[in-house]
Short mmCIF file of C-alpha atoms and ligand atoms in Angstrom, two decimals:
data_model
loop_
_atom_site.label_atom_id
_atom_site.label_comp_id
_atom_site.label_asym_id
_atom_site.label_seq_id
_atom_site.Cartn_x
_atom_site.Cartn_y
_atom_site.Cartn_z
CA UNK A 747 21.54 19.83 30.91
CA UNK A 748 20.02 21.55 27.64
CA UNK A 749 17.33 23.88 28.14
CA UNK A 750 13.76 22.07 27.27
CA UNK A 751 13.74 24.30 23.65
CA UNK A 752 16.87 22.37 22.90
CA UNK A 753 15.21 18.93 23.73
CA UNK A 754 12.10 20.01 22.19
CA UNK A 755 13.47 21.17 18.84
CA UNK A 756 16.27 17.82 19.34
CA UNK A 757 12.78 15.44 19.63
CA UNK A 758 11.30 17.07 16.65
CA UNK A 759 14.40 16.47 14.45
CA UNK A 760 13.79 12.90 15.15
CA UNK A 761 10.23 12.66 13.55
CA UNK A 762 13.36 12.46 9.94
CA UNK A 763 13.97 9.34 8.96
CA UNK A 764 17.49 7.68 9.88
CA UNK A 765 17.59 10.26 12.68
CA UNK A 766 18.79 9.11 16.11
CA UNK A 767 19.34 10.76 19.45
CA UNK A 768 22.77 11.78 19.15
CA UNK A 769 22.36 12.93 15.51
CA UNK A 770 19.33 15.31 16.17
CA UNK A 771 21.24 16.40 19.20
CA UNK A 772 24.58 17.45 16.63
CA UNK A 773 21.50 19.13 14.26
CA UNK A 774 20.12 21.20 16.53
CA UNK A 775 23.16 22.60 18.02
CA UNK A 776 24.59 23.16 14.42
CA UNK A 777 21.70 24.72 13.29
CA UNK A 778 22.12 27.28 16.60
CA UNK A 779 25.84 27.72 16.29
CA UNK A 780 26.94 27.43 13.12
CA UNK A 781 23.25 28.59 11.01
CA UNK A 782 21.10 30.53 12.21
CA UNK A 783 19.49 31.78 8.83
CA UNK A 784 19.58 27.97 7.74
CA UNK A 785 17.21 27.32 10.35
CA UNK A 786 15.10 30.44 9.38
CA UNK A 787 15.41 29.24 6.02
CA UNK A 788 13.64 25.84 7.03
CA UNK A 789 11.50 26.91 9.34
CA UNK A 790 9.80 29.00 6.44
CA UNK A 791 10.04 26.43 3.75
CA UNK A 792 8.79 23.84 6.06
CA UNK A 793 5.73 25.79 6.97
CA UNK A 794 5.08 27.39 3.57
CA UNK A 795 5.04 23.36 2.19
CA UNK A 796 2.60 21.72 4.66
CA UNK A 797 0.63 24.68 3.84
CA UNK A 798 0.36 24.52 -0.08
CA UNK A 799 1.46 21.58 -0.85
CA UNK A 800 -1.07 18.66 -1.41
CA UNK A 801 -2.43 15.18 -3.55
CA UNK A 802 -2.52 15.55 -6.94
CA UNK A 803 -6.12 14.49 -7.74
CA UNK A 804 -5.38 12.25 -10.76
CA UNK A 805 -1.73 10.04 -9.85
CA UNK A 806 -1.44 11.10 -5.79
CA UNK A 807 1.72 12.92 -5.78
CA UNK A 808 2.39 15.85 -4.47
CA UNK A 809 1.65 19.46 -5.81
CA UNK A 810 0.94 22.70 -5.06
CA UNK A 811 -1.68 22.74 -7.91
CA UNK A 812 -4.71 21.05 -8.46
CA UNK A 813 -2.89 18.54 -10.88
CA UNK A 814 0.50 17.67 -11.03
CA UNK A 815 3.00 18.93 -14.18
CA UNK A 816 2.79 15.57 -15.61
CA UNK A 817 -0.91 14.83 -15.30
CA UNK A 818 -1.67 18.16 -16.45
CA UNK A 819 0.41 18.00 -19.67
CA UNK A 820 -1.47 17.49 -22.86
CA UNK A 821 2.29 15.50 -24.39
CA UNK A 822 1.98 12.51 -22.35
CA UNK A 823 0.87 9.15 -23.39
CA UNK A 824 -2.53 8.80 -21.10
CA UNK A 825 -2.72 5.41 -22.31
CA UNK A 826 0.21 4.53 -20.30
CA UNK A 827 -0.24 4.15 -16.37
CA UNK A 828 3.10 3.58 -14.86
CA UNK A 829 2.56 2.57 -10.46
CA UNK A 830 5.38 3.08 -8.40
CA UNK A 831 5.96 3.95 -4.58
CA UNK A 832 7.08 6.97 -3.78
CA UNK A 833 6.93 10.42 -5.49
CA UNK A 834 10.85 10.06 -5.45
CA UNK A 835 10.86 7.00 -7.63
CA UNK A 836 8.43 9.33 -9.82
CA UNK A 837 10.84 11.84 -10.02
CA UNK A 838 13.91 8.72 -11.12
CA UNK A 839 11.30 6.94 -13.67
CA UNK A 840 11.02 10.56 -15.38
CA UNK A 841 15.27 11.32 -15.52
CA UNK A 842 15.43 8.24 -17.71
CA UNK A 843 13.51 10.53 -19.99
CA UNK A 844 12.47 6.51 -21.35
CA UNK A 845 8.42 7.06 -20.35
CA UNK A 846 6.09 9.49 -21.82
CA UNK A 847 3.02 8.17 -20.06
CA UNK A 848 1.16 9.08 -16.62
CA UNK A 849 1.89 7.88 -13.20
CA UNK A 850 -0.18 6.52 -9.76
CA UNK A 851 2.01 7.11 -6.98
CA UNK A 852 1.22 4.41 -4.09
CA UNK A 853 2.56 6.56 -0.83
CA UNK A 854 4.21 3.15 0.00
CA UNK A 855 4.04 -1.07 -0.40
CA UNK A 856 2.10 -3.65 0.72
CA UNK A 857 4.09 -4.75 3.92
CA UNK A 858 2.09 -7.12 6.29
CA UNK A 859 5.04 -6.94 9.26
CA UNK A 860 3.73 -3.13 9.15
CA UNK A 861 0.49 -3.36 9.12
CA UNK A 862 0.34 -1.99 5.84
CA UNK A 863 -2.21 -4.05 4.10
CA UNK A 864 -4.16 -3.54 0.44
CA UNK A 865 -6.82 -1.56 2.58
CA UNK A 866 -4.57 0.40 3.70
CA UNK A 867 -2.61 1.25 1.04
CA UNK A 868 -5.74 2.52 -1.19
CA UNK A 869 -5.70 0.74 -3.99
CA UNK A 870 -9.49 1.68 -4.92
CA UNK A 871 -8.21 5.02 -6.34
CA UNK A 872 -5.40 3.50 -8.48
CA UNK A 873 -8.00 0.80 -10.04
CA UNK A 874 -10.59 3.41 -10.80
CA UNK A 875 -7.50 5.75 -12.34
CA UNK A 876 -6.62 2.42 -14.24
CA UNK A 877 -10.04 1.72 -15.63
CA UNK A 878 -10.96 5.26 -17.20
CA UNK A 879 -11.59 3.85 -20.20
CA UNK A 880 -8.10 5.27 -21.56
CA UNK A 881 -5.67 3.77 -20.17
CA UNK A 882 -4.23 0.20 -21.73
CA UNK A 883 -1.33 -0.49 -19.65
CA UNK A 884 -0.10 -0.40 -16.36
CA UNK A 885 3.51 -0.63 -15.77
CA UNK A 886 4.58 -1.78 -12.42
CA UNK A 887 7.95 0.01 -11.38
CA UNK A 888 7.76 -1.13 -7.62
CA UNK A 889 10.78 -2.19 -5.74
CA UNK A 890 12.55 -5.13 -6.33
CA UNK A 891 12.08 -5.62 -2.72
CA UNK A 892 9.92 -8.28 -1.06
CA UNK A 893 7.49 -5.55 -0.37
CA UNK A 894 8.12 -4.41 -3.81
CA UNK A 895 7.68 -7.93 -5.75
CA UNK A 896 4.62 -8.55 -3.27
CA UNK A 897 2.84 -5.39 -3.97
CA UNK A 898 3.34 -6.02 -7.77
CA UNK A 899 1.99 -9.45 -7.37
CA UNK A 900 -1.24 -7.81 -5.26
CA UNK A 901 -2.02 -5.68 -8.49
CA UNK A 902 -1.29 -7.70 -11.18
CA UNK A 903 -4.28 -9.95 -9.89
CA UNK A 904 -6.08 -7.23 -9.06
CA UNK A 905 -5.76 -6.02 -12.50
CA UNK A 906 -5.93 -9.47 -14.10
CA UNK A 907 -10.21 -9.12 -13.51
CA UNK A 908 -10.28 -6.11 -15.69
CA UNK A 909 -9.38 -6.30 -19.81
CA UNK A 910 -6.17 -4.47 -19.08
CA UNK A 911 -2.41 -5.05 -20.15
CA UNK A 912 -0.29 -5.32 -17.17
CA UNK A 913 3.75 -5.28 -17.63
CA UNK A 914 6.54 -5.11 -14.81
CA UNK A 915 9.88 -3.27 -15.49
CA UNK A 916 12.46 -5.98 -15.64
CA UNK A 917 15.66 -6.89 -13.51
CA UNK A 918 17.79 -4.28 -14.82
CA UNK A 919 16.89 -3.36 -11.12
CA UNK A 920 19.51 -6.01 -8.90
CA UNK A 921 17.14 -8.08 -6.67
CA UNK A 922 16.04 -6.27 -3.62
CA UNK A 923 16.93 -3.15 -5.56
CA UNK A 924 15.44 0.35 -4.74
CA UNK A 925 14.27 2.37 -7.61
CA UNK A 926 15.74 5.65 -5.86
CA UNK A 927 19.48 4.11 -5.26
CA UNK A 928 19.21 2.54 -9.16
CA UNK A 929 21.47 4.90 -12.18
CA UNK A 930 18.60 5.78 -14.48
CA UNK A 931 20.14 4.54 -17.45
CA UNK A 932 19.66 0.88 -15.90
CA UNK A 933 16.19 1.80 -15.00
CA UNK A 934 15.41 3.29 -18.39
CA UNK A 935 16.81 -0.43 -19.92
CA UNK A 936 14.55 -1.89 -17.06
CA UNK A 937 11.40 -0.35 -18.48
CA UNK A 938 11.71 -0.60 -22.16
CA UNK A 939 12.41 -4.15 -21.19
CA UNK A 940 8.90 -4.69 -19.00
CA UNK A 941 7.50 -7.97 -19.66
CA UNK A 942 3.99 -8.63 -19.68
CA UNK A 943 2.08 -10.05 -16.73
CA UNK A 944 -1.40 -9.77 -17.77
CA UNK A 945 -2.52 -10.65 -21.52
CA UNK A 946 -5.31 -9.30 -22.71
ZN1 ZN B 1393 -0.57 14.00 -11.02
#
């Protein structure tokens, strides 16, 4: 039987996503046998990042500053405001090196199976960020997932109220297509190809 600091530190390997019983198990005795400094390694840059690491104030990702490198840059285009899910589909729209505007980063999709409704999600912050008077279009880069394509729906007509442009990036993305498993040349073809879903 493993000691309980083995099936404590085996439970808390679960909290990853993807990560079973018998994986967490092979982690935690790899980290023991085989890496010892690894673990230190994470156990430091795990507790040094929950500590500094926060919202950025103006598009919700995360930084250690008070606004993230993008939104504090004085070369972007603030009258573009790109929406997307997750600070990793942030970091793909930017290797296309295709968009010089700003960003809102949801932290996730409107998914009513997880209780994860418009409420829920926010979406005060990103229409206030999208009605500062500079911004004139908002690009939805959500998934092309059900979630995605649902949650895109949700703020074109929540956008539609307001005299702003809204555009979606097109299908370069394949139908139920993740931004973070799509090459970013197809996703840079995907946004200079964004059609228009709100005239103004
Ligand atoms: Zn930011």
């Amino acid at each position: 039987m493993p000691t309980s600091s083995i099936v404590e530190l085996t439970e808390a390997l679960r909290c990853l996503p993807g990560v079973g019983p018998k994986s967490a198990q092979r982690m935690a005795y790899h980290l023991l046998q085989h890496d010892r400094e690894g673990a230190q390694r994470l156990e430091k840059a795990l507790g040094r990042a929950l500590c500094v690491v926060h919202r950025c104030r103006r598009c919700n990702t995360w930084t250690e500053l008070e606004l993230c490198e993008c939104c504090a840059s004085p070369h972007r285009d603030s009258s573009l405001l790109c929406v997307v899910e997750t600070p990793v589909d942030l970091n793909m729209m930017e290797q296309t090196h295709a968009y010089n505007g700003l960003y809102y980063v949801l932290m996730g999709r409107i998914s009513p199976l997880d209780g994860l409704g418009a409420r829920q999600l926010g979406l005060e912050a990103l229409l206030s960020r999208a009605l500062d008077g500079v911004v004139k279009e908002v690009v939805l880069a959500t998934n092309f997932t059900n979630e995605g394509e649902a949650t895109a729906h949700y703020l074109s007509e929540m956008l539609k109220a307001h005299a702003i442009s809204v555009t979606r990036i097109a299908r370069g993305v394949p139908v139920g297509g993740e931004l973070e498993f799509v090459d970013s040349g197809t996703l840079a073809q995907a946004l200079r190809e964004r059609r228009r879903l709100v005239e103004i």
